[in-house]
Amino acid sequence: MKQGHRIGILLLSLALAGLPGFSARAQIGGQHAFEFLTLPASAKLAGLGGVNVSARDADGTMLLGNPALLNEEMDGRASLTYIDYLADIRQSTATYVFNSSQLGRMGVGLTYLNYGRFEQFDAAGNSLGEFSVNEYALGITKAVTTGNFTLGGTAKLAVSGIAGNHSVGTVLDAGGLFKHPTTDFTVALAVKNLGYQLRPYAGSGREPLPLDVQMGATIKPEHMPLRFSLTAHHLQQFDIVYLDSTQRGKLDENNEEIKPKKSVGDKIARHFVVGGELVLSKNFQVRVGYNHLRRRELRLDTRSGGAGLSFGVTFKLSQFQIDYTRAYYHVSGASNYFTLARSLDSIFKKNSGS
């Protein structure tokens, strides 16, 4: 399989392309190695629009959005996430947060993405059997809080495999967060996927990683059961609009093709993700998210089919917290996110006391 067949977002787009009626607009994905690092890895992240750096609570999976979100409420909590994308693409994520006197507060996370099995052919069209495509990233997060400020970093090892051809890279996420001392307000900045491809795919050169500078804020007005988040991504690049030069435009009254143009408003809007949570109680919340970039890139020419929207719910059952999100990528279908979390401290204390 040629190196040009990118991983991550591009493979997801290729899977979408195999669905009936798919004719999405151009995307900016597939230009880097380890594109899978840009995918939301938990139900809450997906429910808030797929990008969030400032929603600080006890959900340990949020350290995947910004390492500076690591905080004392996450101590001892473990979580497992399962995601079924379209076609046969499946993703699993596990996180655990602990606090020790020697190491301080730390978190570990493992993400594994499997794209299923594909049939391979030679140049003459003869079948060479099946091959698999999978990727994973193992990360260790460290955060330090001083007063109202938290600084955090995550070091990752990323591996991608296509039909036995593997690529390896080192990745760093870094972030900072400010939490208002008296109100429920946080503002944060994160630099995601800063790294180096240690080993490129055989027969190809090194590729850049999907660097993403993100900034956002979350606020819950006093006496209101609502929490709002606004996040800007790809701040290191103003113009993230991609226009396909091969796509035919509509014809005007003179039968001349109308070429699509970039507008300043669209360039700005594609950087923003909006998320909202309805906090009905400590045991039950509802959330919704909107990702404008996703909507613009994965909608059809005639309709959007809900692309860019996501809806989720969080509820607690006994000692477990269960999160579910349904995120819409394309008119052909949506993806389901399931996250199960529990504090392990009570189990360890029970065992040590028996």
CSV table of C-alpha atoms in Angstrom, one decimal:
chain,number,residue,atom,x,y,z
A,1,MET,CA,0.0,0.0,0.0
A,2,LYS,CA,1.5,3.4,-1.0
A,3,GLN,CA,2.5,6.0,1.5
A,4,GLY,CA,0.1,8.4,-0.2
A,5,HIS,CA,-2.8,6.5,1.4
A,6,ARG,CA,-2.7,8.6,4.6
A,7,ILE,CA,-4.0,7.5,8.0
A,8,GLY,CA,-6.4,9.0,10.5
A,9,ILE,CA,-8.8,11.5,9.1
A,10,LEU,CA,-8.1,10.6,5.5
A,11,LEU,CA,-8.8,6.9,6.0
A,12,LEU,CA,-12.0,7.8,7.8
A,13,SER,CA,-12.9,9.9,4.8
A,14,LEU,CA,-12.1,7.0,2.5
A,15,ALA,CA,-14.4,4.8,4.5
A,16,LEU,CA,-17.1,7.4,4.2
A,17,ALA,CA,-16.5,7.6,0.5
A,18,GLY,CA,-17.4,3.9,0.1
A,19,LEU,CA,-20.9,4.6,1.3
A,20,PRO,CA,-23.7,5.1,-1.1
A,21,GLY,CA,-24.4,8.6,-2.1
A,22,PHE,CA,-21.2,10.0,-0.6
A,23,SER,CA,-19.9,13.2,-2.3
A,24,ALA,CA,-18.4,15.3,0.4
A,25,ARG,CA,-16.7,18.6,-0.1
A,26,ALA,CA,-12.9,18.8,0.2
A,27,GLN,CA,-11.2,18.3,3.6
A,28,ILE,CA,-7.9,19.5,5.0
A,29,GLY,CA,-7.2,16.2,6.7
A,30,GLY,CA,-4.7,13.6,5.4
A,31,GLN,CA,-1.8,16.0,5.0
A,32,HIS,CA,0.2,14.8,8.0
A,33,ALA,CA,1.4,11.6,9.7
A,34,PHE,CA,-0.7,10.3,12.6
A,35,GLU,CA,-3.8,12.2,11.7
A,36,PHE,CA,-5.7,9.9,14.2
A,37,LEU,CA,-4.3,12.0,17.0
A,38,THR,CA,-6.8,14.7,16.0
A,39,LEU,CA,-9.9,12.5,16.6
A,40,PRO,CA,-11.9,13.0,19.8
A,41,ALA,CA,-11.0,10.1,22.1
A,42,SER,CA,-13.9,10.1,24.5
A,43,ALA,CA,-17.7,10.7,24.7
A,44,LYS,CA,-17.4,14.0,26.5
A,45,LEU,CA,-14.9,15.5,24.1
A,46,ALA,CA,-17.0,14.3,21.1
A,47,GLY,CA,-20.2,15.7,22.7
A,48,LEU,CA,-18.6,19.1,23.1
A,49,GLY,CA,-17.9,19.3,19.4
A,50,GLY,CA,-14.7,17.3,19.3
A,51,VAL,CA,-12.4,20.0,20.5
A,52,ASN,CA,-12.2,21.4,24.0
A,53,VAL,CA,-9.4,22.7,26.2
A,54,SER,CA,-11.2,24.3,29.1
A,55,ALA,CA,-14.0,22.1,30.5
A,56,ARG,CA,-12.5,21.2,33.9
A,57,ASP,CA,-14.3,18.6,36.0
A,58,ALA,CA,-13.8,15.1,37.3
A,59,ASP,CA,-13.8,13.5,33.9
A,60,GLY,CA,-10.4,12.0,33.5
A,61,THR,CA,-10.7,11.7,29.7
A,62,MET,CA,-10.5,15.5,29.4
A,63,LEU,CA,-6.7,15.3,29.9
A,64,LEU,CA,-6.8,14.1,26.3
A,65,GLY,CA,-8.1,17.4,25.2
A,66,ASN,CA,-5.7,19.5,27.3
A,67,PRO,CA,-3.1,18.1,29.8
A,68,ALA,CA,-3.7,21.1,32.0
A,69,LEU,CA,-7.2,19.9,32.7
A,70,LEU,CA,-5.7,17.2,34.9
A,71,ASN,CA,-6.9,18.0,38.5
A,72,GLU,CA,-7.5,16.6,41.9
A,73,GLU,CA,-11.1,15.6,41.2
A,74,MET,CA,-9.7,13.0,38.7
A,75,ASP,CA,-7.5,11.2,41.2
A,76,GLY,CA,-8.0,7.5,41.2
A,77,ARG,CA,-10.4,7.5,38.3
A,78,ALA,CA,-10.2,5.1,35.4
A,79,SER,CA,-12.2,5.2,32.2
A,80,LEU,CA,-12.7,3.1,29.1
A,81,THR,CA,-14.1,4.4,25.9
A,82,TYR,CA,-15.4,2.6,22.8
A,83,ILE,CA,-16.2,4.3,19.5
A,84,ASP,CA,-17.7,2.8,16.4
A,85,TYR,CA,-17.1,5.0,13.4
A,86,LEU,CA,-18.6,4.3,10.0
A,87,ALA,CA,-17.7,1.2,8.1
A,88,ASP,CA,-15.5,-1.1,10.2
A,89,ILE,CA,-13.4,1.6,11.9
A,90,ARG,CA,-13.3,1.1,15.7
A,91,GLN,CA,-11.5,3.1,18.4
A,92,SER,CA,-10.8,2.3,22.0
A,93,THR,CA,-9.3,4.5,24.7
A,94,ALA,CA,-8.3,3.9,28.3
A,95,THR,CA,-7.2,6.5,30.9
A,96,TYR,CA,-6.2,6.5,34.5
A,97,VAL,CA,-5.2,9.3,36.9
A,98,PHE,CA,-3.2,8.9,40.1
A,99,ASN,CA,-1.5,11.0,42.7
A,100,SER,CA,1.6,9.8,44.6
A,101,SER,CA,3.9,11.5,47.0
A,102,GLN,CA,6.9,10.7,44.8
A,103,LEU,CA,5.6,11.6,41.3
A,104,GLY,CA,2.8,14.0,42.1
A,105,ARG,CA,-0.4,14.0,40.0
A,106,MET,CA,-0.1,12.1,36.7
A,107,GLY,CA,-2.3,10.4,34.1
A,108,VAL,CA,-1.8,7.7,31.6
A,109,GLY,CA,-3.8,7.2,28.4
A,110,LEU,CA,-3.8,4.6,25.6
A,111,THR,CA,-5.7,5.1,22.3
A,112,TYR,CA,-6.1,2.2,19.8
A,113,LEU,CA,-7.7,2.7,16.4
A,114,ASN,CA,-8.5,-0.2,14.1
A,115,TYR,CA,-9.6,0.3,10.5
A,116,GLY,CA,-10.6,-3.3,9.8
A,117,ARG,CA,-9.2,-5.6,7.1
A,118,PHE,CA,-8.7,-4.8,3.5
A,119,GLU,CA,-8.0,-7.0,0.4
A,120,GLN,CA,-4.7,-6.4,-1.3
A,121,PHE,CA,-4.1,-6.7,-5.1
A,122,ASP,CA,-1.0,-6.6,-7.3
A,123,ALA,CA,-0.6,-4.4,-10.4
A,124,ALA,CA,-2.3,-7.1,-12.5
A,125,GLY,CA,-5.4,-7.2,-10.2
A,126,ASN,CA,-4.5,-10.5,-8.6
A,127,SER,CA,-5.5,-10.9,-4.9
A,128,LEU,CA,-2.6,-11.0,-2.5
A,129,GLY,CA,-4.8,-11.7,0.6
A,130,GLU,CA,-5.9,-9.4,3.3
A,131,PHE,CA,-4.1,-6.8,5.4
A,132,SER,CA,-4.9,-4.8,8.5
A,133,VAL,CA,-4.5,-1.1,9.3
A,134,ASN,CA,-4.2,0.1,12.9
A,135,GLU,CA,-2.7,2.9,15.0
A,136,TYR,CA,-2.2,3.5,18.7
A,137,ALA,CA,-0.7,6.2,21.0
A,138,LEU,CA,0.5,5.7,24.6
A,139,GLY,CA,0.8,8.9,26.6
A,140,ILE,CA,1.9,10.0,30.1
A,141,THR,CA,0.5,13.3,31.5
A,142,LYS,CA,1.9,15.4,34.3
A,143,ALA,CA,0.3,18.6,35.6
A,144,VAL,CA,1.2,21.0,38.3
A,145,THR,CA,-1.2,23.5,39.9
A,146,THR,CA,-0.1,26.7,41.6
A,147,GLY,CA,-2.8,28.9,42.9
A,148,ASN,CA,-5.3,29.4,40.1
A,149,PHE,CA,-3.0,28.3,37.3
A,150,THR,CA,-2.3,24.8,36.0
A,151,LEU,CA,0.5,23.8,33.6
A,152,GLY,CA,0.5,20.3,32.1
A,153,GLY,CA,2.2,18.3,29.5
A,154,THR,CA,1.7,14.9,27.8
A,155,ALA,CA,4.5,12.8,26.2
A,156,LYS,CA,3.2,10.3,23.7
A,157,LEU,CA,4.6,7.5,21.5
A,158,ALA,CA,2.5,7.1,18.3
A,159,VAL,CA,2.6,4.1,16.0
A,160,SER,CA,0.9,3.5,12.7
A,161,GLY,CA,0.8,0.3,10.8
A,162,ILE,CA,-0.4,-0.4,7.3
A,163,ALA,CA,0.0,-4.0,6.0
A,164,GLY,CA,3.2,-4.5,8.0
A,165,ASN,CA,4.6,-1.1,7.1
A,166,HIS,CA,5.1,0.8,10.3
A,167,SER,CA,5.8,4.4,11.3
A,168,VAL,CA,6.8,5.6,14.7
A,169,GLY,CA,6.7,9.2,16.2
A,170,THR,CA,7.1,11.1,19.4
A,171,VAL,CA,4.5,13.6,20.3
A,172,LEU,CA,4.1,16.3,22.9
A,173,ASP,CA,1.0,18.1,24.1
A,174,ALA,CA,1.4,21.1,26.4
A,175,GLY,CA,-1.2,23.3,28.0
A,176,GLY,CA,-2.0,26.0,30.5
A,177,LEU,CA,-5.2,26.8,32.4
A,178,PHE,CA,-6.5,29.6,34.6
A,179,LYS,CA,-9.4,28.9,36.9
A,180,HIS,CA,-11.2,31.8,38.4
A,181,PRO,CA,-11.1,31.7,42.2
A,182,THR,CA,-14.7,32.5,42.9
A,183,THR,CA,-16.7,31.9,39.7
A,184,ASP,CA,-17.1,28.8,37.5
A,185,PHE,CA,-14.9,30.2,34.7
A,186,THR,CA,-11.8,28.7,33.1
A,187,VAL,CA,-9.7,29.8,30.1
A,188,ALA,CA,-7.0,27.7,28.6
A,189,LEU,CA,-4.4,27.3,25.9
A,190,ALA,CA,-3.0,24.1,24.5
A,191,VAL,CA,-0.5,23.1,21.8
A,192,LYS,CA,-1.4,19.7,20.5
A,193,ASN,CA,0.7,17.2,18.5
A,194,LEU,CA,4.0,18.9,18.5
A,195,GLY,CA,6.5,16.1,17.5
A,196,TYR,CA,8.7,14.3,15.2
A,197,GLN,CA,8.3,11.2,13.0
A,198,LEU,CA,11.1,9.0,14.2
A,199,ARG,CA,10.6,6.4,11.6
A,200,PRO,CA,8.7,7.1,8.4
A,201,TYR,CA,6.9,4.5,6.3
A,202,ALA,CA,9.3,2.4,4.2
A,203,GLY,CA,10.1,4.0,0.9
A,204,SER,CA,9.0,7.5,1.9
A,205,GLY,CA,10.3,10.6,3.6
A,206,ARG,CA,9.3,12.1,6.9
A,207,GLU,CA,6.0,13.9,7.2
A,208,PRO,CA,4.9,16.7,9.6
A,209,LEU,CA,2.6,16.0,12.5
A,210,PRO,CA,-0.9,17.6,12.7
A,211,LEU,CA,0.1,20.5,14.9
A,212,ASP,CA,-2.9,22.3,16.4
A,213,VAL,CA,-2.8,25.4,18.7
A,214,GLN,CA,-6.1,25.7,20.6
A,215,MET,CA,-7.6,28.2,23.0
A,216,GLY,CA,-10.9,28.2,24.7
A,217,ALA,CA,-13.0,29.2,27.7
A,218,THR,CA,-15.8,27.6,29.7
A,219,ILE,CA,-18.3,29.4,31.9
A,220,LYS,CA,-21.2,28.4,34.0
A,221,PRO,CA,-23.3,31.5,35.0
A,222,GLU,CA,-24.3,31.6,38.7
A,223,HIS,CA,-27.7,30.1,39.5
A,224,MET,CA,-28.0,28.7,36.0
A,225,PRO,CA,-27.9,25.0,35.1
A,226,LEU,CA,-25.9,25.7,31.9
A,227,ARG,CA,-22.2,25.5,31.1
A,228,PHE,CA,-20.9,27.0,27.8
A,229,SER,CA,-17.7,26.4,26.0
A,230,LEU,CA,-16.1,28.2,23.1
A,231,THR,CA,-12.9,26.8,21.6
A,232,ALA,CA,-10.7,28.0,18.7
A,233,HIS,CA,-8.4,25.6,17.0
A,234,HIS,CA,-5.7,25.7,14.3
A,235,LEU,CA,-4.7,29.1,15.5
A,236,GLN,CA,-1.3,28.7,14.0
A,237,GLN,CA,-2.9,28.9,10.5
A,238,PHE,CA,-5.5,31.5,9.7
A,239,ASP,CA,-6.7,30.0,6.3
A,240,ILE,CA,-7.8,26.4,6.8
A,241,VAL,CA,-10.3,26.5,3.9
A,242,TYR,CA,-9.5,24.0,1.2
A,243,LEU,CA,-11.1,24.4,-2.2
A,244,ASP,CA,-10.8,21.5,-4.6
A,245,SER,CA,-9.4,22.8,-7.9
A,246,THR,CA,-10.9,19.8,-9.8
A,247,GLN,CA,-14.4,20.4,-8.6
A,248,ARG,CA,-16.8,21.8,-11.2
A,249,GLY,CA,-18.6,24.9,-10.2
A,250,LYS,CA,-22.1,26.1,-11.2
A,251,LEU,CA,-22.7,28.0,-14.4
A,252,ASP,CA,-23.8,31.6,-14.5
A,253,GLU,CA,-26.3,33.2,-17.0
A,254,ASN,CA,-23.5,33.4,-19.6
A,255,ASN,CA,-22.8,29.7,-19.2
A,256,GLU,CA,-19.5,30.4,-17.6
A,257,GLU,CA,-18.3,28.5,-14.6
A,258,ILE,CA,-18.6,30.2,-11.2
A,259,LYS,CA,-15.4,29.3,-9.2
A,260,PRO,CA,-15.9,29.0,-5.4
A,261,LYS,CA,-14.2,31.8,-3.4
A,262,LYS,CA,-12.9,32.0,0.1
A,263,SER,CA,-14.5,34.6,2.4
A,264,VAL,CA,-13.0,36.1,5.5
A,265,GLY,CA,-16.1,35.1,7.5
A,266,ASP,CA,-15.8,31.5,6.5
A,267,LYS,CA,-12.1,31.4,7.3
A,268,ILE,CA,-12.8,32.7,10.8
A,269,ALA,CA,-15.9,30.5,11.5
A,270,ARG,CA,-14.1,27.3,10.6
A,271,HIS,CA,-11.8,27.8,13.6
A,272,PHE,CA,-14.5,27.7,16.2
A,273,VAL,CA,-16.3,24.9,18.1
A,274,VAL,CA,-19.2,25.5,20.5
A,275,GLY,CA,-20.3,23.2,23.3
A,276,GLY,CA,-23.0,23.4,25.9
A,277,GLU,CA,-24.0,21.3,28.9
A,278,LEU,CA,-27.3,21.3,30.7
A,279,VAL,CA,-26.4,20.4,34.3
A,280,LEU,CA,-29.6,19.0,35.7
A,281,SER,CA,-28.0,17.4,38.7
A,282,LYS,CA,-24.6,15.9,39.9
A,283,ASN,CA,-25.8,12.6,38.4
A,284,PHE,CA,-27.3,13.7,35.1
A,285,GLN,CA,-26.1,16.1,32.4
A,286,VAL,CA,-27.0,16.7,28.8
A,287,ARG,CA,-24.6,18.2,26.2
A,288,VAL,CA,-24.5,19.4,22.7
A,289,GLY,CA,-21.7,20.5,20.4
A,290,TYR,CA,-21.2,22.1,17.0
A,291,ASN,CA,-18.0,21.9,14.9
A,292,HIS,CA,-18.2,24.3,11.9
A,293,LEU,CA,-15.1,23.0,10.2
A,294,ARG,CA,-16.5,19.5,10.2
A,295,ARG,CA,-19.9,20.7,8.9
A,296,ARG,CA,-18.3,22.6,6.0
A,297,GLU,CA,-16.0,19.8,5.0
A,298,LEU,CA,-18.3,16.8,5.3
A,299,ARG,CA,-21.6,18.2,4.1
A,300,LEU,CA,-23.0,17.4,0.7
A,301,ASP,CA,-23.6,20.0,-2.0
A,302,THR,CA,-27.3,19.7,-1.5
A,303,ARG,CA,-27.7,19.0,2.3
A,304,SER,CA,-25.6,18.6,5.4
A,305,GLY,CA,-27.4,15.7,7.2
A,306,GLY,CA,-26.4,17.1,10.6
A,307,ALA,CA,-22.7,17.1,9.9
A,308,GLY,CA,-20.8,18.9,12.7
A,309,LEU,CA,-23.5,18.4,15.3
A,310,SER,CA,-23.1,16.1,18.4
A,311,PHE,CA,-25.4,15.2,21.3
A,312,GLY,CA,-24.6,13.5,24.5
A,313,VAL,CA,-25.6,12.5,28.0
A,314,THR,CA,-23.9,11.7,31.3
A,315,PHE,CA,-25.4,9.8,34.1
A,316,LYS,CA,-24.2,8.1,37.2
A,317,LEU,CA,-25.3,4.6,38.2
A,318,SER,CA,-24.1,3.4,41.5
A,319,GLN,CA,-20.3,3.8,41.5
A,320,PHE,CA,-20.1,4.2,37.7
A,321,GLN,CA,-20.3,7.2,35.4
A,322,ILE,CA,-21.6,6.5,31.9
A,323,ASP,CA,-21.2,8.9,29.0
A,324,TYR,CA,-22.8,8.5,25.6
A,325,THR,CA,-22.5,10.7,22.6
A,326,ARG,CA,-23.7,10.5,19.0
A,327,ALA,CA,-21.7,12.7,16.7
A,328,TYR,CA,-22.8,13.3,13.1
A,329,TYR,CA,-20.1,13.4,10.4
A,330,HIS,CA,-22.1,12.8,7.2
A,331,VAL,CA,-25.6,12.3,5.9
A,332,SER,CA,-24.8,8.6,5.6
A,333,GLY,CA,-24.6,8.1,9.3
A,334,ALA,CA,-23.1,9.0,12.7
A,335,SER,CA,-20.7,7.7,15.2
A,336,ASN,CA,-21.4,6.4,18.7
A,337,TYR,CA,-19.1,7.1,21.7
A,338,PHE,CA,-19.4,5.1,25.0
A,339,THR,CA,-17.3,6.0,28.0
A,340,LEU,CA,-17.5,4.1,31.3
A,341,ALA,CA,-15.6,5.6,34.3
A,342,ARG,CA,-15.2,4.6,37.9
A,343,SER,CA,-13.0,5.6,40.9
A,344,LEU,CA,-10.7,2.8,41.8
A,345,ASP,CA,-9.7,4.2,45.2
A,346,SER,CA,-12.7,2.7,46.9
A,347,ILE,CA,-11.8,-0.7,45.6
A,348,PHE,CA,-8.2,-0.5,46.7
A,349,LYS,CA,-9.1,0.8,50.1
A,350,LYS,CA,-11.7,-2.0,50.5
A,351,ASN,CA,-9.1,-4.7,49.5
A,352,SER,CA,-6.4,-3.2,51.8
A,353,GLY,CA,-8.9,-3.1,54.7
A,354,SER,CA,-10.0,-6.7,54.3
